[in-house]
mmCIF file of C-alpha atoms and ligand atoms in Angstrom:
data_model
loop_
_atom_site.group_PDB
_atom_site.id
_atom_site.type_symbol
_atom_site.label_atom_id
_atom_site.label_comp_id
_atom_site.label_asym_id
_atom_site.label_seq_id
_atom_site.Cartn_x
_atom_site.Cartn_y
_atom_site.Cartn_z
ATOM 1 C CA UNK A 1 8.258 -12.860 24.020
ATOM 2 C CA UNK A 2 6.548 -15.250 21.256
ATOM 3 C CA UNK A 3 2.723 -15.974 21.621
ATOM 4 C CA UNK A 4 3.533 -19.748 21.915
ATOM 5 C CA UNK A 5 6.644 -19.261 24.716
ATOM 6 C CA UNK A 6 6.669 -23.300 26.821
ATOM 7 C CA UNK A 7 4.273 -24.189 24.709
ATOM 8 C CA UNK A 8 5.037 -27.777 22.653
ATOM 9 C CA UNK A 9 3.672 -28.234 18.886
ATOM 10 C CA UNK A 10 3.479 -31.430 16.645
ATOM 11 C CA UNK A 11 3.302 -31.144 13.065
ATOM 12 C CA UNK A 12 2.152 -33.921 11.251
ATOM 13 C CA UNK A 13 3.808 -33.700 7.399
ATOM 14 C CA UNK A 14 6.543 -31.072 8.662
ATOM 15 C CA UNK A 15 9.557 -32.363 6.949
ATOM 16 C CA UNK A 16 8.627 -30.264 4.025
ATOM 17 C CA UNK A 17 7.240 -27.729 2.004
ATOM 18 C CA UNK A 18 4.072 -25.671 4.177
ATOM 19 C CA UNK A 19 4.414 -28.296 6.445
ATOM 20 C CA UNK A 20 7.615 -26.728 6.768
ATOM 21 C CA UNK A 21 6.624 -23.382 7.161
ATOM 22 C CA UNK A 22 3.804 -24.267 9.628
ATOM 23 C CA UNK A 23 6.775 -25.629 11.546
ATOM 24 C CA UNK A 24 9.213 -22.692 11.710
ATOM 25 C CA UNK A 25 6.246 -20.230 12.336
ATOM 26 C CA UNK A 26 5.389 -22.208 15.459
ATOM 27 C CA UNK A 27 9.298 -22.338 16.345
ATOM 28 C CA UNK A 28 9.475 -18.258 15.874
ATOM 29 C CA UNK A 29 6.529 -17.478 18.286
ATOM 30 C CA UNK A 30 8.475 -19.819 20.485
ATOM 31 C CA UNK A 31 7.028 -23.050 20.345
ATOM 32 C CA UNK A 32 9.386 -25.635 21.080
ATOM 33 C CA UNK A 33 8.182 -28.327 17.496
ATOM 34 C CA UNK A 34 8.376 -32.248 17.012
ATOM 35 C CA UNK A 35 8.280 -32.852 13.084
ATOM 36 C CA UNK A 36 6.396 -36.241 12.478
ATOM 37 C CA UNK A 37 6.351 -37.271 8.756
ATOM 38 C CA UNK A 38 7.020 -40.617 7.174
ATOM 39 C CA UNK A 39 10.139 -38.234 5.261
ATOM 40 C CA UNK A 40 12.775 -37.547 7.444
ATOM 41 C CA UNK A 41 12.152 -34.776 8.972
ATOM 42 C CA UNK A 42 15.832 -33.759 10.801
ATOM 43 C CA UNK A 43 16.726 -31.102 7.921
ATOM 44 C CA UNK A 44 13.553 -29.309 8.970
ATOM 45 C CA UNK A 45 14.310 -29.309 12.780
ATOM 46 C CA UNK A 46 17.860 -28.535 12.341
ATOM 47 C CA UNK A 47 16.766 -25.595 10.247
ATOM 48 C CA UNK A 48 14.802 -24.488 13.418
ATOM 49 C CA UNK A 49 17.509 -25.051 15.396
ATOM 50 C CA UNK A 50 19.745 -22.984 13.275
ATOM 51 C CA UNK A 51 17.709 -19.771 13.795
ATOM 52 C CA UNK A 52 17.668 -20.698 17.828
ATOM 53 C CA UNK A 53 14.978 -22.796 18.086
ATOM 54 C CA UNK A 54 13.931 -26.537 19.725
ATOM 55 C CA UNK A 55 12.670 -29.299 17.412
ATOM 56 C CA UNK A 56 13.364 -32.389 17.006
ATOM 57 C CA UNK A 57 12.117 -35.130 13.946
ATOM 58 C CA UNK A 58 10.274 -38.408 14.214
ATOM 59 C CA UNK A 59 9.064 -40.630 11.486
ATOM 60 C CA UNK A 60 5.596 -41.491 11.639
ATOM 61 C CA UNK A 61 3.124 -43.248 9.023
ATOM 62 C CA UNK A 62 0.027 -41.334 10.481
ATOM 63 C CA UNK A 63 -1.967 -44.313 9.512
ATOM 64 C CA UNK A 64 -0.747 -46.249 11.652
ATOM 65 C CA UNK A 65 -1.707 -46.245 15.375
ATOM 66 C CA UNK A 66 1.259 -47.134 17.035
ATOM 67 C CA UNK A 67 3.503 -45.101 14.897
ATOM 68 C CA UNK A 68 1.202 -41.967 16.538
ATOM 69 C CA UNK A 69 1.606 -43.173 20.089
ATOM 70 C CA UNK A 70 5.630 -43.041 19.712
ATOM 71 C CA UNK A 71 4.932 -39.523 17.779
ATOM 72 C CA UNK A 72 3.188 -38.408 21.053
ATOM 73 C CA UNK A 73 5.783 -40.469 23.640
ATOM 74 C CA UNK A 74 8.525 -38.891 21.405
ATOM 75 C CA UNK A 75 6.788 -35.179 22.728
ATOM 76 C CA UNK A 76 6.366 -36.184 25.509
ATOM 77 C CA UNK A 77 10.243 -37.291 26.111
ATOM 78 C CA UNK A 78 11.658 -34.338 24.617
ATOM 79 C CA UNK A 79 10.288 -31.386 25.928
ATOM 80 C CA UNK A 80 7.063 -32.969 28.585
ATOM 81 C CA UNK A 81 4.123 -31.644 27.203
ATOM 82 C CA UNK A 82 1.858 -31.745 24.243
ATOM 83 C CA UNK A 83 -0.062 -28.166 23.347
ATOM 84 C CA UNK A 84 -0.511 -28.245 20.008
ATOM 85 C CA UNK A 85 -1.448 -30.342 17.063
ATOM 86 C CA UNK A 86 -1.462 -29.397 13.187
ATOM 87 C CA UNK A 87 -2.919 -32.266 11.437
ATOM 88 C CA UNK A 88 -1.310 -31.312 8.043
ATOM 89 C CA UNK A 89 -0.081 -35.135 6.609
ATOM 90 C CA UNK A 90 -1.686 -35.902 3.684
ATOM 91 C CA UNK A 91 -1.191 -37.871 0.327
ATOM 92 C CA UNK A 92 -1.697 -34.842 -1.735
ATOM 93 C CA UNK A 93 1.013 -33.993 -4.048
ATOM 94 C CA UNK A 94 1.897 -37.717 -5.356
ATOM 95 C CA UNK A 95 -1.915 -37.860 -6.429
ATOM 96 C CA UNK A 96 -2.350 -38.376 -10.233
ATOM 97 C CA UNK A 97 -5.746 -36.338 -10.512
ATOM 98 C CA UNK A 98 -8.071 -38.778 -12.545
ATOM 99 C CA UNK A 99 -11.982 -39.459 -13.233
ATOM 100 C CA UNK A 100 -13.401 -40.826 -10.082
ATOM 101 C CA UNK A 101 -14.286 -44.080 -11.632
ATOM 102 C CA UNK A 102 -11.092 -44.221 -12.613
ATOM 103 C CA UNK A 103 -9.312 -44.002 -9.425
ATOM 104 C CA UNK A 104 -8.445 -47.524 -7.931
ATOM 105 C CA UNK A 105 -10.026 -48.972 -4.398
ATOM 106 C CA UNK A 106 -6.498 -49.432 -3.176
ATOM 107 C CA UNK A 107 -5.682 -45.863 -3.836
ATOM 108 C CA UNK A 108 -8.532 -44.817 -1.970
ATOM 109 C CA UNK A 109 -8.113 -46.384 0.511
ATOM 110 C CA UNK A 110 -4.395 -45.602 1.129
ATOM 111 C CA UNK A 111 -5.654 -41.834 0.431
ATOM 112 C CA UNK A 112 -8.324 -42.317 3.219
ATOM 113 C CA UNK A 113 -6.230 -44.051 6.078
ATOM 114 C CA UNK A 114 -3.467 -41.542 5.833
ATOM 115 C CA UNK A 115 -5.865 -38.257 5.215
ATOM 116 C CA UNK A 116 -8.782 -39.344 7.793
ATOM 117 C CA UNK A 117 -8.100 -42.045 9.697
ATOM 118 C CA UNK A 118 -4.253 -40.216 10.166
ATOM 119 C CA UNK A 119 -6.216 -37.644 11.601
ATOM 120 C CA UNK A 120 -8.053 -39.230 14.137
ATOM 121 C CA UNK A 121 -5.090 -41.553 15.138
ATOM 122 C CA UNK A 122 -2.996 -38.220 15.736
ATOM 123 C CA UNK A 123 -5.805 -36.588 17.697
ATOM 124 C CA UNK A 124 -6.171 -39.764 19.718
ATOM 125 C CA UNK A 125 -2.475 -39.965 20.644
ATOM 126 C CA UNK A 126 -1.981 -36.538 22.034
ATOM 127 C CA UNK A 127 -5.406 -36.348 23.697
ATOM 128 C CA UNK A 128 -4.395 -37.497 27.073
ATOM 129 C CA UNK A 129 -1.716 -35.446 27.188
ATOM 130 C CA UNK A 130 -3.966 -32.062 26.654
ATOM 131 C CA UNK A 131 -6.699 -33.627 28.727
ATOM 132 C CA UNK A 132 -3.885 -34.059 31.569
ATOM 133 C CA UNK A 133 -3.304 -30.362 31.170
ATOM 134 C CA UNK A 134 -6.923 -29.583 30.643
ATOM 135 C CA UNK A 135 -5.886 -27.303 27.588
ATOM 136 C CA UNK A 136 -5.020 -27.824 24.119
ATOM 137 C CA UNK A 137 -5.174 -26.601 20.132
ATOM 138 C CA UNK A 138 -5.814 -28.990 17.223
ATOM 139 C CA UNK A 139 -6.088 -27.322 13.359
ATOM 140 C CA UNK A 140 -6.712 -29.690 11.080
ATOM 141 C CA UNK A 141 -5.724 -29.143 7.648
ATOM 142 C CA UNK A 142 -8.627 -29.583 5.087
ATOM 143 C CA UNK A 143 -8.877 -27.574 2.201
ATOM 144 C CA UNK A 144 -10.782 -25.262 0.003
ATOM 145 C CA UNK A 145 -11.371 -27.805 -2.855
ATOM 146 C CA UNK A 146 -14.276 -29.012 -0.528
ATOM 147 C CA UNK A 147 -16.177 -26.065 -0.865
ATOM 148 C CA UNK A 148 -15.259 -25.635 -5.018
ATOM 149 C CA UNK A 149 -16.164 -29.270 -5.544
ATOM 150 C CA UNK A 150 -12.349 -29.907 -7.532
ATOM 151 C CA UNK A 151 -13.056 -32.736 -10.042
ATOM 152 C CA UNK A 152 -11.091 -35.755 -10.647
ATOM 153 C CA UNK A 153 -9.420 -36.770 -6.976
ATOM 154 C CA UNK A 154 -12.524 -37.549 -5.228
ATOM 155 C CA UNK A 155 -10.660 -39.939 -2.957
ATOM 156 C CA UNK A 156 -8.784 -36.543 -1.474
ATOM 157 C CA UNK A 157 -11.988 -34.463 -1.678
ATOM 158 C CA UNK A 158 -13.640 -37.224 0.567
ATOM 159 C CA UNK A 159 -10.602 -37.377 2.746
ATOM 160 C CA UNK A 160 -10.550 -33.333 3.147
ATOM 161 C CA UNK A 161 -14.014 -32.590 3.431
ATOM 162 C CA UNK A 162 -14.322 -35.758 6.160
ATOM 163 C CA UNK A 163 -12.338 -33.107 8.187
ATOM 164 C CA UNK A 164 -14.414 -30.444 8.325
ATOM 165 C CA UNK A 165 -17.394 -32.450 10.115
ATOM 166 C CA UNK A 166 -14.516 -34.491 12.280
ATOM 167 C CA UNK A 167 -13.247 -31.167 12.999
ATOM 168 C CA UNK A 168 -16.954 -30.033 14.642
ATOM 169 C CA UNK A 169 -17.394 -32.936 16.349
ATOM 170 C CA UNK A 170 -14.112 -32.913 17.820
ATOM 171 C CA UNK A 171 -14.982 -29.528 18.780
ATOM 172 C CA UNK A 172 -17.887 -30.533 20.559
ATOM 173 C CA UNK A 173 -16.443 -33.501 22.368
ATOM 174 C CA UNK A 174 -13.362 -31.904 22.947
ATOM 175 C CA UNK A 175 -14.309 -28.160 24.704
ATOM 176 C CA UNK A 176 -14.975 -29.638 27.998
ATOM 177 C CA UNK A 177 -11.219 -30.363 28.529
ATOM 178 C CA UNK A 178 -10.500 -27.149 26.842
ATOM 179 C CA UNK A 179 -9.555 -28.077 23.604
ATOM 180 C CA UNK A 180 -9.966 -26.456 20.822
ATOM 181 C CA UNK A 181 -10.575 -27.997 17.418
ATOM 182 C CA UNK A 182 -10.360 -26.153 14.146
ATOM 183 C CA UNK A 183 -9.481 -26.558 10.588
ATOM 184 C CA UNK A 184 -7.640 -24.297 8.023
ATOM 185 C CA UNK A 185 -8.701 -24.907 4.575
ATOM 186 C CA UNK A 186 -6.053 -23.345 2.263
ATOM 187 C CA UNK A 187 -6.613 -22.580 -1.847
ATOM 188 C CA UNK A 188 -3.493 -23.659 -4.222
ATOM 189 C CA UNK A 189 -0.669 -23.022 -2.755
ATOM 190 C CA UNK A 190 2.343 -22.351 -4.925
ATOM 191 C CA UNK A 191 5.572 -23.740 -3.326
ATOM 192 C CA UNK A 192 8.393 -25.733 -4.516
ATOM 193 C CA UNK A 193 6.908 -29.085 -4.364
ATOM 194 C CA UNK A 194 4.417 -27.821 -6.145
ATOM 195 C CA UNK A 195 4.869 -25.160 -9.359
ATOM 196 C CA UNK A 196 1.634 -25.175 -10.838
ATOM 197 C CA UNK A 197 1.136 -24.192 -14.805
ATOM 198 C CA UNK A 198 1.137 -20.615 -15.689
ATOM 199 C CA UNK A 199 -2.071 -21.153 -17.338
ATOM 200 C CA UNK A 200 -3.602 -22.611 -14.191
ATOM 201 C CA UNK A 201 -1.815 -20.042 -11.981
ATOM 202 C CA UNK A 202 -3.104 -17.525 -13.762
ATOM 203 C CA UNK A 203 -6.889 -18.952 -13.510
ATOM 204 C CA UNK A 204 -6.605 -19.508 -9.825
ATOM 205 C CA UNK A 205 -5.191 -15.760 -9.520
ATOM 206 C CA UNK A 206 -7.984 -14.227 -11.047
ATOM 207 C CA UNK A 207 -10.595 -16.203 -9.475
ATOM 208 C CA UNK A 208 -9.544 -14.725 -6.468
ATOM 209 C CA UNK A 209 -10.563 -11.396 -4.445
ATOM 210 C CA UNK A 210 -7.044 -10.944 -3.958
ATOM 211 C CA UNK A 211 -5.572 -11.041 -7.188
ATOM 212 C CA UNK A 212 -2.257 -12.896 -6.612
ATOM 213 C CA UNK A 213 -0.825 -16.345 -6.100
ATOM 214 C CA UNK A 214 -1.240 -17.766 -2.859
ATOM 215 C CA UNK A 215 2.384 -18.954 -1.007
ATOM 216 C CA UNK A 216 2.832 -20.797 2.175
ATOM 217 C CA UNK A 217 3.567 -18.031 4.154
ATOM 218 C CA UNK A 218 -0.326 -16.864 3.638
ATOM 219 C CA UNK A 219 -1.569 -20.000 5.782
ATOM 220 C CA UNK A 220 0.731 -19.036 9.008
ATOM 221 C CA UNK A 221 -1.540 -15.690 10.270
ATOM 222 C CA UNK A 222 -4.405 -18.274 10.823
ATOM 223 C CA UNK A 223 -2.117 -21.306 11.903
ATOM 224 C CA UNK A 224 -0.391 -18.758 14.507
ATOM 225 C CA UNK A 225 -4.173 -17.684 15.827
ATOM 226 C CA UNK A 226 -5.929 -21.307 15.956
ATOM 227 C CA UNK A 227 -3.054 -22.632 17.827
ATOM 228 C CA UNK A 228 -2.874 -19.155 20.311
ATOM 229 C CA UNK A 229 -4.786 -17.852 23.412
ATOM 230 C CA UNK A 230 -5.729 -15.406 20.616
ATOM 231 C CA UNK A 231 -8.340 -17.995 19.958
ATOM 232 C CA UNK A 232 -9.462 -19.249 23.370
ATOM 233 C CA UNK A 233 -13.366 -19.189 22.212
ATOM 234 C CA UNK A 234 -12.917 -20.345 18.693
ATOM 235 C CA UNK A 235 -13.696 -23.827 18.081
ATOM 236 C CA UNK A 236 -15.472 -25.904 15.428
ATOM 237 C CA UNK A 237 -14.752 -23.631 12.880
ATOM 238 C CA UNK A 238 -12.951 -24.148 8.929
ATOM 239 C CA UNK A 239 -11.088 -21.287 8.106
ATOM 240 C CA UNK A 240 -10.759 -20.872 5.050
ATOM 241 C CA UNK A 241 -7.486 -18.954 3.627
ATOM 242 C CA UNK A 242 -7.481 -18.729 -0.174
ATOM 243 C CA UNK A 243 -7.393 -14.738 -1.163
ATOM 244 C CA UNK A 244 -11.607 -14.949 -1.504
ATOM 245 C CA UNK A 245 -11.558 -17.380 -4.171
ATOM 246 C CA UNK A 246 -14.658 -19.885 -2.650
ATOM 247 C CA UNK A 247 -16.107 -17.172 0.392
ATOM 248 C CA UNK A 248 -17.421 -20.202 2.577
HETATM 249 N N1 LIG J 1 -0.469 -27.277 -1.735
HETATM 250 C C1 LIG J 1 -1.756 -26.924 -1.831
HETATM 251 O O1 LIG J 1 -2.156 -26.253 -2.799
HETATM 252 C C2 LIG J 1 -2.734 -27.331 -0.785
HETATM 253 C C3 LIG J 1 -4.023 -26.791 -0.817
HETATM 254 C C4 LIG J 1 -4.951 -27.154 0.166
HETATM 255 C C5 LIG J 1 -4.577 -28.025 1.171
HETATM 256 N N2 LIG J 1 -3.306 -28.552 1.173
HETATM 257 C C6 LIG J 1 -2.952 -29.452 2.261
HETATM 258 O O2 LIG J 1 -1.841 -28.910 2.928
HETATM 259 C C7 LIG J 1 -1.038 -29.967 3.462
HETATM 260 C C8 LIG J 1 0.399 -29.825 2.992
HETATM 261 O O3 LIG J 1 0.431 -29.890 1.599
HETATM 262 P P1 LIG J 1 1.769 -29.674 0.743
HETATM 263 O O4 LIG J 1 1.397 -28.896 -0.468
HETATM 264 O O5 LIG J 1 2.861 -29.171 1.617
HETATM 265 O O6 LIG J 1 2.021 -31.165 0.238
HETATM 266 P P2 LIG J 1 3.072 -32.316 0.684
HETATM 267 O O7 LIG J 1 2.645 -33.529 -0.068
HETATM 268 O O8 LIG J 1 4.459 -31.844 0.505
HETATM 269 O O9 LIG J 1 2.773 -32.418 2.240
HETATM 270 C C9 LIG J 1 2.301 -33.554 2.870
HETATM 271 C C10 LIG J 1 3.305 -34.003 3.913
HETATM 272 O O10 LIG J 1 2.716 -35.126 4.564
HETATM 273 C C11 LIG J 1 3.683 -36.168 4.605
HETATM 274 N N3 LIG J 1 3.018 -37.459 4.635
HETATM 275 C C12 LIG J 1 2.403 -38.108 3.619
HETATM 276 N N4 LIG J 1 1.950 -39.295 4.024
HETATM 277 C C13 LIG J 1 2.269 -39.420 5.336
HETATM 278 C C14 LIG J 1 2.068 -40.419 6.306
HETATM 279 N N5 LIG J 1 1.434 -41.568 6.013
HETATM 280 N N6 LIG J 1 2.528 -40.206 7.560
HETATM 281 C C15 LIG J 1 3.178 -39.060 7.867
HETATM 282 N N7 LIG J 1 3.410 -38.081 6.984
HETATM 283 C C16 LIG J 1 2.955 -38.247 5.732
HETATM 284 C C17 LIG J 1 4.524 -35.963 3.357
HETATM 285 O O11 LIG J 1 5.766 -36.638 3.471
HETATM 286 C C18 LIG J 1 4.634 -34.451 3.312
HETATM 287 O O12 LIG J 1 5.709 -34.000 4.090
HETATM 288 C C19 LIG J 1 -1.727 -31.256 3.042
HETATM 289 O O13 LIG J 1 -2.623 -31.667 4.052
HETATM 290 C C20 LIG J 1 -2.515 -30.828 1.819
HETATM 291 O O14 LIG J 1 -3.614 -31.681 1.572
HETATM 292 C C21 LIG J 1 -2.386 -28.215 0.231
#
């Protein structure tokens, strides 16, 4: 019997890479998943399905407000209840890292409406649906660069640090219909959307207390326990998972 047996996830940015992975952890511990990412999303659901599974795909631009609301009637429809949210879309990997003043206002604003304001459109779809149930897990999906000050993609710093206050606050506004809000904040994650320089690797690897490179798989131990009973009284809080590189 999985931790997450009847319960219902959505995972924002799961037609790929950790998004992915967030997805078919939450499947395994027997979560029954809706994929919603502007990619289709169908090959990631059918690879839940394939190990015995329930998930099905939606696209969604997070941005926009009433591509969330079908996201949430789309949960709702398939399997009747929302229980859990992991805010993980994000422009992240198609950003060409630049001075700030070089970055333009239309990027930065794309970067912000799908990182932030995705966010809190996501949050505010499924919310009646917890409230209904009085019960509920959000994890946002922030990140460690926050806390190491990364130069050269302020836009995504902004958008990623934004979440760790809208995570508290959330928190706060949110425990009385007991939900919980909390945020993950991974280091570099080596994957196969992303194969980072062995130079770089290397760098990151020995910055850390845990002297290896970090892989998707790291991030699901803390997905699995925000979005569990494990973590009934945890709420407001950024996890960070990145070997001990930053120790926030
Ligand atoms: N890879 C890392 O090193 C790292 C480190 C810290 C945090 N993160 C965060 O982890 C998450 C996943 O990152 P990843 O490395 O898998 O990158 P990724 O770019 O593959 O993942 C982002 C996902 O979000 C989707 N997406 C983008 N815009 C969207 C929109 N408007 N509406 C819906 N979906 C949209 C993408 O299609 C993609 O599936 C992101 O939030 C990223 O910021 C990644």
């Amino acid at each position: 019997m999985g931790r997450l047996e009847d319960k219902v996830a959505i995972v924002t940015g799961g037609a790929r890479n950790i998004g992915a992975v967030y997805a078919k952890a939450l499947a395994a511990e027997g979560a029954r998943v809706v994929i919603a990412d502007v990619l289709d999303g169908s090959s990631a659901a059918r690879a839940i399905e394939g190990t015995g599974g329930q998930a099905v795909s939606v696209e969604v631009d997070v941005s926009r407000e009433d591509d969330t609301l079908r996201m949430a009637q789309t949960a709702m429809d398939a399997f009747g209840r929302i229980d859990i949210l992991v805010n993980n879309a994000a422009i992240y990997l198609s950003i060409n890292r630049r001075p700030f003043y070089e970055i333009s206002e239309e990027e930065w604003d794309r970067v912000t409406a799908v990182n932030i304001k995705g966010v809190f459109l996501c949050a505010k779809a499924v919310f009646p649906h917890m409230r209904d149930r009085n019960g509920g897990k959000i994890v946002n999906i922030s990140s460690n660069t926050v806390m190491a000050g990364t130069p050269n993609f302020l836009h995504y710093i902004a958008s990623k640090s934004a979440l760790v206050g809208m995570t508290r606050s959330m928190a706060r506004e949110l425990g009385a219909h007991g939900i919980n809000v909390n945020a993950i904040a991974p280091g570099l994650v080596e994957h196969e959307g992303q194969t980072v320089p062995g130079e770089i690797s290397a760098s990151r690897v020995s910055a850390r207390s845990i002297q290896r490179r970090q892989v998707p798989e790291d991030l699901t131990g803390a997905l699995l326990y925000l979005a569990s009973p494990d973590s009934d009284f945890v709420t407001g809080l950024t996890l960070v998972v990145d070997g001990g590189n930053v120790l926030h």
